[in-house]
mmCIF file of C-alpha atoms in Angstrom:
data_model
loop_
_atom_site.group_PDB
_atom_site.id
_atom_site.type_symbol
_atom_site.label_atom_id
_atom_site.label_comp_id
_atom_site.label_asym_id
_atom_site.label_seq_id
_atom_site.Cartn_x
_atom_site.Cartn_y
_atom_site.Cartn_z
ATOM 1 C CA UNK A 18 27.039 -7.902 25.613
ATOM 2 C CA UNK A 19 27.263 -4.322 26.815
ATOM 3 C CA UNK A 20 24.342 -1.986 26.591
ATOM 4 C CA UNK A 21 24.361 1.764 26.708
ATOM 5 C CA UNK A 22 21.479 3.397 28.554
ATOM 6 C CA UNK A 23 20.460 5.258 25.405
ATOM 7 C CA UNK A 24 20.180 2.397 22.956
ATOM 8 C CA UNK A 25 18.903 -0.938 24.123
ATOM 9 C CA UNK A 26 19.590 -3.341 21.258
ATOM 10 C CA UNK A 27 16.754 -5.612 22.421
ATOM 11 C CA UNK A 28 14.186 -2.863 22.079
ATOM 12 C CA UNK A 29 12.011 -2.922 18.984
ATOM 13 C CA UNK A 30 12.951 0.011 16.750
ATOM 14 C CA UNK A 31 10.247 0.616 14.132
ATOM 15 C CA UNK A 32 12.424 2.826 11.955
ATOM 16 C CA UNK A 33 15.320 0.371 11.740
ATOM 17 C CA UNK A 34 13.125 -2.716 11.455
ATOM 18 C CA UNK A 35 10.946 -0.959 8.900
ATOM 19 C CA UNK A 36 13.961 -0.221 6.682
ATOM 20 C CA UNK A 37 14.825 -3.892 6.659
ATOM 21 C CA UNK A 38 11.529 -5.659 6.238
ATOM 22 C CA UNK A 39 9.098 -3.253 4.567
ATOM 23 C CA UNK A 40 11.167 -3.636 1.384
ATOM 24 C CA UNK A 41 10.183 -7.224 0.651
ATOM 25 C CA UNK A 42 7.148 -9.303 -0.325
ATOM 26 C CA UNK A 43 3.695 -7.686 -0.264
ATOM 27 C CA UNK A 44 4.725 -4.565 1.728
ATOM 28 C CA UNK A 45 7.636 -4.118 -0.705
ATOM 29 C CA UNK A 46 5.332 -4.486 -3.701
ATOM 30 C CA UNK A 47 3.126 -1.738 -2.247
ATOM 31 C CA UNK A 48 6.190 0.401 -1.461
ATOM 32 C CA UNK A 49 5.332 0.870 2.229
ATOM 33 C CA UNK A 50 7.688 3.142 4.148
ATOM 34 C CA UNK A 51 8.283 3.970 7.806
ATOM 35 C CA UNK A 52 7.032 7.458 8.614
ATOM 36 C CA UNK A 53 6.914 8.116 12.376
ATOM 37 C CA UNK A 54 6.312 6.515 15.753
ATOM 38 C CA UNK A 55 5.514 7.209 19.416
ATOM 39 C CA UNK A 56 5.430 5.110 22.575
ATOM 40 C CA UNK A 57 2.435 3.041 21.488
ATOM 41 C CA UNK A 58 1.916 3.934 17.823
ATOM 42 C CA UNK A 59 3.562 3.612 14.434
ATOM 43 C CA UNK A 60 2.851 5.541 11.254
ATOM 44 C CA UNK A 61 3.598 4.135 7.800
ATOM 45 C CA UNK A 62 3.335 5.702 4.350
ATOM 46 C CA UNK A 63 1.801 4.212 1.226
ATOM 47 C CA UNK A 64 3.248 6.213 -1.702
ATOM 48 C CA UNK A 65 1.054 7.061 -4.696
ATOM 49 C CA UNK A 66 1.204 4.470 -7.474
ATOM 50 C CA UNK A 67 -0.754 4.105 -10.725
ATOM 51 C CA UNK A 68 -0.900 0.343 -10.280
ATOM 52 C CA UNK A 69 -3.020 0.690 -7.135
ATOM 53 C CA UNK A 70 -6.020 2.364 -8.790
ATOM 54 C CA UNK A 71 -9.413 1.006 -7.879
ATOM 55 C CA UNK A 72 -11.561 2.459 -10.650
ATOM 56 C CA UNK A 73 -11.076 2.481 -14.417
ATOM 57 C CA UNK A 74 -12.009 6.124 -14.983
ATOM 58 C CA UNK A 75 -10.686 8.009 -11.945
ATOM 59 C CA UNK A 76 -7.171 8.231 -10.431
ATOM 60 C CA UNK A 77 -8.405 7.058 -7.016
ATOM 61 C CA UNK A 78 -6.551 4.597 -4.833
ATOM 62 C CA UNK A 79 -8.260 1.208 -4.342
ATOM 63 C CA UNK A 80 -9.317 0.394 -0.810
ATOM 64 C CA UNK A 81 -7.395 -2.895 -0.651
ATOM 65 C CA UNK A 82 -3.941 -1.295 -0.302
ATOM 66 C CA UNK A 83 -5.273 0.772 2.620
ATOM 67 C CA UNK A 84 -6.159 -2.458 4.449
ATOM 68 C CA UNK A 85 -2.599 -3.739 3.836
ATOM 69 C CA UNK A 86 -1.130 -0.434 5.032
ATOM 70 C CA UNK A 87 -3.185 -0.483 8.245
ATOM 71 C CA UNK A 88 -2.516 -4.185 8.848
ATOM 72 C CA UNK A 89 1.257 -3.558 8.686
ATOM 73 C CA UNK A 90 1.060 -0.478 10.895
ATOM 74 C CA UNK A 91 -1.011 -2.543 13.352
ATOM 75 C CA UNK A 92 1.617 -5.249 13.704
ATOM 76 C CA UNK A 93 4.402 -2.708 14.125
ATOM 77 C CA UNK A 94 2.408 -0.748 16.723
ATOM 78 C CA UNK A 95 2.002 -3.950 18.758
ATOM 79 C CA UNK A 96 5.765 -4.593 18.697
ATOM 80 C CA UNK A 97 6.474 -0.957 19.493
ATOM 81 C CA UNK A 98 4.083 -1.028 22.467
ATOM 82 C CA UNK A 99 5.304 -4.417 23.667
ATOM 83 C CA UNK A 100 8.895 -3.245 23.367
ATOM 84 C CA UNK A 101 10.136 -6.337 21.575
ATOM 85 C CA UNK A 102 9.033 -8.401 18.633
ATOM 86 C CA UNK A 103 6.076 -10.636 19.467
ATOM 87 C CA UNK A 104 4.620 -13.196 17.048
ATOM 88 C CA UNK A 105 1.060 -12.142 16.199
ATOM 89 C CA UNK A 106 -1.691 -13.251 13.835
ATOM 90 C CA UNK A 107 -4.507 -11.023 12.592
ATOM 91 C CA UNK A 108 -7.849 -12.275 13.915
ATOM 92 C CA UNK A 109 -10.186 -9.508 12.876
ATOM 93 C CA UNK A 110 -9.688 -6.226 11.084
ATOM 94 C CA UNK A 111 -12.403 -3.685 10.364
ATOM 95 C CA UNK A 112 -11.829 -0.663 8.141
ATOM 96 C CA UNK A 113 -14.374 2.142 7.668
ATOM 97 C CA UNK A 114 -13.841 4.323 4.625
ATOM 98 C CA UNK A 115 -14.854 7.959 5.085
ATOM 99 C CA UNK A 116 -13.883 9.229 1.640
ATOM 100 C CA UNK A 117 -11.577 8.452 -1.280
ATOM 101 C CA UNK A 118 -7.976 9.553 -0.888
ATOM 102 C CA UNK A 119 -6.987 12.656 -2.845
ATOM 103 C CA UNK A 120 -5.932 12.022 -6.425
ATOM 104 C CA UNK A 121 -2.226 11.262 -6.774
ATOM 105 C CA UNK A 122 -1.675 11.555 -3.041
ATOM 106 C CA UNK A 123 0.265 9.263 -0.719
ATOM 107 C CA UNK A 124 -1.713 7.874 2.227
ATOM 108 C CA UNK A 125 -0.411 7.572 5.757
ATOM 109 C CA UNK A 126 -1.706 5.266 8.472
ATOM 110 C CA UNK A 127 -1.166 5.835 12.164
ATOM 111 C CA UNK A 128 -2.134 2.892 14.360
ATOM 112 C CA UNK A 129 -1.946 2.705 18.153
ATOM 113 C CA UNK A 130 -1.924 -0.429 20.243
ATOM 114 C CA UNK A 131 -4.061 0.461 23.256
ATOM 115 C CA UNK A 132 -4.073 -2.881 25.057
ATOM 116 C CA UNK A 133 -2.042 -6.079 25.112
ATOM 117 C CA UNK A 134 -3.320 -9.008 27.181
ATOM 118 C CA UNK A 135 -1.873 -12.522 27.551
ATOM 119 C CA UNK A 136 -3.625 -13.696 24.433
ATOM 120 C CA UNK A 137 -4.602 -10.667 22.370
ATOM 121 C CA UNK A 138 -3.507 -7.223 21.229
ATOM 122 C CA UNK A 139 -6.034 -4.480 20.442
ATOM 123 C CA UNK A 140 -5.337 -1.749 17.906
ATOM 124 C CA UNK A 141 -7.102 1.246 16.418
ATOM 125 C CA UNK A 142 -5.959 3.725 13.847
ATOM 126 C CA UNK A 143 -6.594 6.177 11.076
ATOM 127 C CA UNK A 144 -5.533 6.668 7.483
ATOM 128 C CA UNK A 145 -5.156 10.192 6.097
ATOM 129 C CA UNK A 146 -3.730 11.922 3.033
ATOM 130 C CA UNK A 147 -1.946 14.816 4.693
ATOM 131 C CA UNK A 148 -4.231 16.064 7.469
ATOM 132 C CA UNK A 149 -4.759 13.581 10.340
ATOM 133 C CA UNK A 150 -7.923 15.476 11.336
ATOM 134 C CA UNK A 151 -9.507 14.769 7.946
ATOM 135 C CA UNK A 152 -9.407 10.977 7.817
ATOM 136 C CA UNK A 153 -9.657 8.806 4.730
ATOM 137 C CA UNK A 154 -10.364 5.719 6.850
ATOM 138 C CA UNK A 155 -10.522 4.506 10.435
ATOM 139 C CA UNK A 156 -9.885 0.989 11.632
ATOM 140 C CA UNK A 157 -10.077 -1.352 14.605
ATOM 141 C CA UNK A 158 -8.385 -4.715 14.887
ATOM 142 C CA UNK A 159 -7.677 -7.617 17.198
ATOM 143 C CA UNK A 160 -4.536 -9.690 16.891
ATOM 144 C CA UNK A 161 -3.827 -12.977 18.616
ATOM 145 C CA UNK A 162 -0.503 -12.987 20.399
ATOM 146 C CA UNK A 163 1.139 -16.332 19.781
ATOM 147 C CA UNK A 164 2.900 -18.075 22.658
ATOM 148 C CA UNK A 165 6.282 -16.429 22.852
ATOM 149 C CA UNK A 166 9.198 -18.725 23.559
ATOM 150 C CA UNK A 167 11.566 -16.569 25.642
ATOM 151 C CA UNK A 168 14.549 -18.149 23.885
ATOM 152 C CA UNK A 169 13.241 -16.743 20.619
ATOM 153 C CA UNK A 170 12.965 -13.161 21.792
ATOM 154 C CA UNK A 171 15.344 -11.413 19.497
ATOM 155 C CA UNK A 172 18.278 -9.423 20.714
ATOM 156 C CA UNK A 173 19.268 -7.241 17.809
ATOM 157 C CA UNK A 174 17.550 -5.141 15.199
ATOM 158 C CA UNK A 175 18.589 -7.543 12.462
ATOM 159 C CA UNK A 176 17.200 -10.478 14.424
ATOM 160 C CA UNK A 177 13.993 -8.575 14.938
ATOM 161 C CA UNK A 178 13.664 -7.877 11.242
ATOM 162 C CA UNK A 179 14.210 -11.529 10.418
ATOM 163 C CA UNK A 180 11.754 -12.567 13.097
ATOM 164 C CA UNK A 181 9.266 -9.951 11.977
ATOM 165 C CA UNK A 182 9.241 -11.099 8.389
ATOM 166 C CA UNK A 183 9.200 -14.712 9.543
ATOM 167 C CA UNK A 184 6.111 -14.443 11.690
ATOM 168 C CA UNK A 185 4.100 -11.351 10.955
ATOM 169 C CA UNK A 186 0.510 -10.873 9.931
ATOM 170 C CA UNK A 187 -2.113 -12.830 8.154
ATOM 171 C CA UNK A 188 -3.901 -15.690 9.631
ATOM 172 C CA UNK A 189 -3.600 -17.815 12.687
ATOM 173 C CA UNK A 190 -0.393 -19.662 13.159
ATOM 174 C CA UNK A 191 -2.065 -22.903 14.176
ATOM 175 C CA UNK A 192 -3.353 -24.010 10.810
ATOM 176 C CA UNK B 21 -15.134 -13.175 -22.550
ATOM 177 C CA UNK B 22 -16.134 -12.153 -19.080
ATOM 178 C CA UNK B 23 -17.936 -8.869 -18.728
ATOM 179 C CA UNK B 24 -16.325 -8.105 -15.387
ATOM 180 C CA UNK B 25 -13.451 -5.640 -15.592
ATOM 181 C CA UNK B 26 -11.087 -5.959 -12.683
ATOM 182 C CA UNK B 27 -9.488 -2.707 -11.473
ATOM 183 C CA UNK B 28 -5.811 -1.918 -12.045
ATOM 184 C CA UNK B 29 -4.966 -2.801 -8.436
ATOM 185 C CA UNK B 30 -6.503 -6.275 -8.779
ATOM 186 C CA UNK B 31 -4.720 -6.970 -12.070
ATOM 187 C CA UNK B 32 -1.386 -5.698 -10.729
ATOM 188 C CA UNK B 33 -1.708 -7.952 -7.692
ATOM 189 C CA UNK B 34 -2.265 -10.901 -10.051
ATOM 190 C CA UNK B 35 -5.982 -11.437 -9.457
ATOM 191 C CA UNK B 36 -7.960 -12.939 -12.334
ATOM 192 C CA UNK B 37 -11.335 -14.560 -12.950
ATOM 193 C CA UNK B 38 -11.108 -18.298 -12.391
ATOM 194 C CA UNK B 39 -14.669 -19.306 -13.149
ATOM 195 C CA UNK B 40 -18.271 -18.172 -13.199
ATOM 196 C CA UNK B 41 -20.741 -19.995 -10.955
ATOM 197 C CA UNK B 42 -24.327 -19.040 -11.829
ATOM 198 C CA UNK B 43 -22.763 -15.934 -13.384
ATOM 199 C CA UNK B 44 -21.015 -14.986 -10.108
ATOM 200 C CA UNK B 45 -17.244 -14.728 -10.624
ATOM 201 C CA UNK B 46 -14.816 -16.823 -8.606
ATOM 202 C CA UNK B 47 -11.587 -14.816 -8.418
ATOM 203 C CA UNK B 48 -8.176 -16.347 -8.004
ATOM 204 C CA UNK B 49 -4.625 -15.238 -7.311
ATOM 205 C CA UNK B 50 -1.461 -17.318 -7.567
ATOM 206 C CA UNK B 51 1.004 -17.267 -4.712
ATOM 207 C CA UNK B 52 4.070 -15.080 -5.274
ATOM 208 C CA UNK B 53 6.108 -12.198 -3.806
ATOM 209 C CA UNK B 54 3.273 -9.726 -4.534
ATOM 210 C CA UNK B 55 1.006 -11.379 -1.976
ATOM 211 C CA UNK B 56 3.572 -12.754 0.459
ATOM 212 C CA UNK B 57 3.710 -11.735 4.118
ATOM 213 C CA UNK B 58 5.821 -13.958 6.324
ATOM 214 C CA UNK B 59 7.801 -16.357 4.144
ATOM 215 C CA UNK B 60 5.625 -18.800 2.190
ATOM 216 C CA UNK B 61 2.370 -17.356 3.542
ATOM 217 C CA UNK B 62 -0.143 -14.800 2.326
ATOM 218 C CA UNK B 63 -0.052 -11.293 3.748
ATOM 219 C CA UNK B 64 -3.322 -10.411 5.480
ATOM 220 C CA UNK B 65 -3.644 -7.309 3.321
ATOM 221 C CA UNK B 66 -3.338 -9.306 0.099
ATOM 222 C CA UNK B 67 -6.003 -11.744 1.319
ATOM 223 C CA UNK B 68 -8.228 -8.760 2.113
ATOM 224 C CA UNK B 69 -7.606 -7.409 -1.405
ATOM 225 C CA UNK B 70 -8.767 -10.704 -2.954
ATOM 226 C CA UNK B 71 -11.877 -10.789 -0.732
ATOM 227 C CA UNK B 72 -12.729 -7.192 -1.498
ATOM 228 C CA UNK B 73 -12.431 -7.613 -5.259
ATOM 229 C CA UNK B 74 -14.590 -10.755 -5.163
ATOM 230 C CA UNK B 75 -17.205 -8.782 -3.204
ATOM 231 C CA UNK B 76 -17.260 -5.961 -5.764
ATOM 232 C CA UNK B 77 -17.378 -8.421 -8.668
ATOM 233 C CA UNK B 78 -20.406 -10.232 -7.191
ATOM 234 C CA UNK B 79 -22.173 -6.918 -6.664
ATOM 235 C CA UNK B 80 -21.421 -5.637 -10.186
ATOM 236 C CA UNK B 81 -22.890 -8.811 -11.684
ATOM 237 C CA UNK B 82 -26.041 -8.385 -9.610
ATOM 238 C CA UNK B 83 -26.389 -4.731 -10.604
ATOM 239 C CA UNK B 84 -25.873 -5.581 -14.286
ATOM 240 C CA UNK B 85 -28.583 -8.267 -14.050
ATOM 241 C CA UNK B 86 -30.963 -5.622 -12.787
ATOM 242 C CA UNK B 87 -29.927 -3.228 -15.539
ATOM 243 C CA UNK B 88 -28.384 -0.758 -13.107
ATOM 244 C CA UNK B 89 -25.279 1.278 -13.873
ATOM 245 C CA UNK B 90 -23.704 2.491 -10.695
ATOM 246 C CA UNK B 91 -20.531 3.729 -9.094
ATOM 247 C CA UNK B 92 -19.603 1.715 -6.011
ATOM 248 C CA UNK B 93 -18.249 3.404 -2.904
ATOM 249 C CA UNK B 94 -16.779 1.294 -0.114
ATOM 250 C CA UNK B 95 -18.171 2.015 3.350
ATOM 251 C CA UNK B 96 -16.508 -0.716 5.333
ATOM 252 C CA UNK B 97 -14.972 -4.154 5.286
ATOM 253 C CA UNK B 98 -14.534 -6.494 8.239
ATOM 254 C CA UNK B 99 -12.154 -9.363 7.608
ATOM 255 C CA UNK B 100 -11.968 -12.494 9.751
ATOM 256 C CA UNK B 101 -8.754 -14.445 9.340
ATOM 257 C CA UNK B 102 -9.555 -18.125 9.822
ATOM 258 C CA UNK B 103 -6.320 -19.912 9.000
ATOM 259 C CA UNK B 104 -2.958 -19.080 7.455
ATOM 260 C CA UNK B 105 -2.887 -18.664 3.667
ATOM 261 C CA UNK B 106 -0.252 -21.108 2.385
ATOM 262 C CA UNK B 107 1.986 -20.831 -0.709
ATOM 263 C CA UNK B 108 -0.607 -21.957 -3.262
ATOM 264 C CA UNK B 109 -3.429 -20.404 -5.282
ATOM 265 C CA UNK B 110 -6.303 -18.779 -3.389
ATOM 266 C CA UNK B 111 -9.878 -18.324 -4.526
ATOM 267 C CA UNK B 112 -12.724 -16.074 -3.410
ATOM 268 C CA UNK B 113 -16.400 -15.645 -4.185
ATOM 269 C CA UNK B 114 -18.830 -13.043 -2.931
ATOM 270 C CA UNK B 115 -22.550 -13.220 -2.228
ATOM 271 C CA UNK B 116 -24.839 -10.211 -2.216
ATOM 272 C CA UNK B 117 -26.860 -10.760 0.955
ATOM 273 C CA UNK B 118 -28.968 -7.688 0.424
ATOM 274 C CA UNK B 119 -29.202 -5.246 -2.469
ATOM 275 C CA UNK B 120 -31.036 -2.036 -1.747
ATOM 276 C CA UNK B 121 -31.513 1.135 -3.694
ATOM 277 C CA UNK B 122 -28.634 2.970 -2.043
ATOM 278 C CA UNK B 123 -26.482 0.294 -0.490
ATOM 279 C CA UNK B 124 -25.562 -3.374 -0.594
ATOM 280 C CA UNK B 125 -24.420 -5.885 2.013
ATOM 281 C CA UNK B 126 -21.994 -8.450 0.680
ATOM 282 C CA UNK B 127 -20.353 -11.479 2.294
ATOM 283 C CA UNK B 128 -17.227 -13.090 0.854
ATOM 284 C CA UNK B 129 -15.222 -16.248 1.512
ATOM 285 C CA UNK B 130 -11.696 -17.136 0.447
ATOM 286 C CA UNK B 131 -10.290 -20.655 0.290
ATOM 287 C CA UNK B 132 -7.352 -22.641 -1.076
ATOM 288 C CA UNK B 133 -7.188 -26.340 -2.026
ATOM 289 C CA UNK B 134 -10.180 -27.348 0.120
ATOM 290 C CA UNK B 135 -13.184 -25.152 -0.408
ATOM 291 C CA UNK B 136 -14.812 -26.465 2.779
ATOM 292 C CA UNK B 137 -12.009 -24.884 4.816
ATOM 293 C CA UNK B 138 -12.087 -21.125 4.193
ATOM 294 C CA UNK B 139 -8.927 -19.178 5.067
ATOM 295 C CA UNK B 140 -10.738 -15.863 5.499
ATOM 296 C CA UNK B 141 -14.178 -14.310 5.280
ATOM 297 C CA UNK B 142 -15.389 -10.740 5.008
ATOM 298 C CA UNK B 143 -18.543 -8.687 5.299
ATOM 299 C CA UNK B 144 -18.701 -5.503 3.262
ATOM 300 C CA UNK B 145 -21.052 -2.573 3.166
ATOM 301 C CA UNK B 146 -21.015 -0.745 -0.170
ATOM 302 C CA UNK B 147 -22.783 2.462 -1.159
ATOM 303 C CA UNK B 148 -24.314 2.565 -4.629
ATOM 304 C CA UNK B 149 -24.010 6.074 -6.035
#
């Protein structure tokens, strides 16, 4: 297979992978969308939705969807930092809520992966509703990196999307 | 009829009250696309949503018992994922470990078929406004 220097098909591409696998299952139900990325971070958007309200008398987003948003952005930031898809399981995720999100506003989460070791990946991030300096929530998480079989390292974006939805998030893989 | 009103988010996700144990609600959610992460497994965010709602429900019951009307503000939640959530119903129940005047500490566990093997646990700190 030929590779151009500008587009390595083996490299994890959060925008392309996001298009393919954010549309299904729980992330699809929430309506999560790719927003932006850098070398070691990924930002996703949680659009405003009436069904995600957390209180009966105020149009304020529940906190649960923010955990889902940050969990997804965490996984994608690990793959972005690692460069290829890597099977991971969430071990521990802590979210601190600074304030409710603005009424009828989308929420964005930007998560960076600041360290990957042989057995773990460490992430931290923020959630905001338009101004990253005025956070809605901050989070820290640790993911276990599951033993990667080199034969399973995916070679194309489509393979990555399939692999990502097949082995992302939620719980240890050894149960 | 149960006195606990679940928020729109909980109802939309498919969470309902399974049972009351000493007046503390046990919440449940059936497996389906709404809560799915990798195929046939729960998404960590959906599990966190179940835990969080069970924590709030336990606290609301406690506040009602004490005759207190209050608005709850989340401060933080720390979720430990213990084992993968499989494609079956999940349950969760919270326990108020400490209820103060201005805040409450709540612990929550979620399980599936075998209650002795929790799939996730959480500690929550909630402000009472």
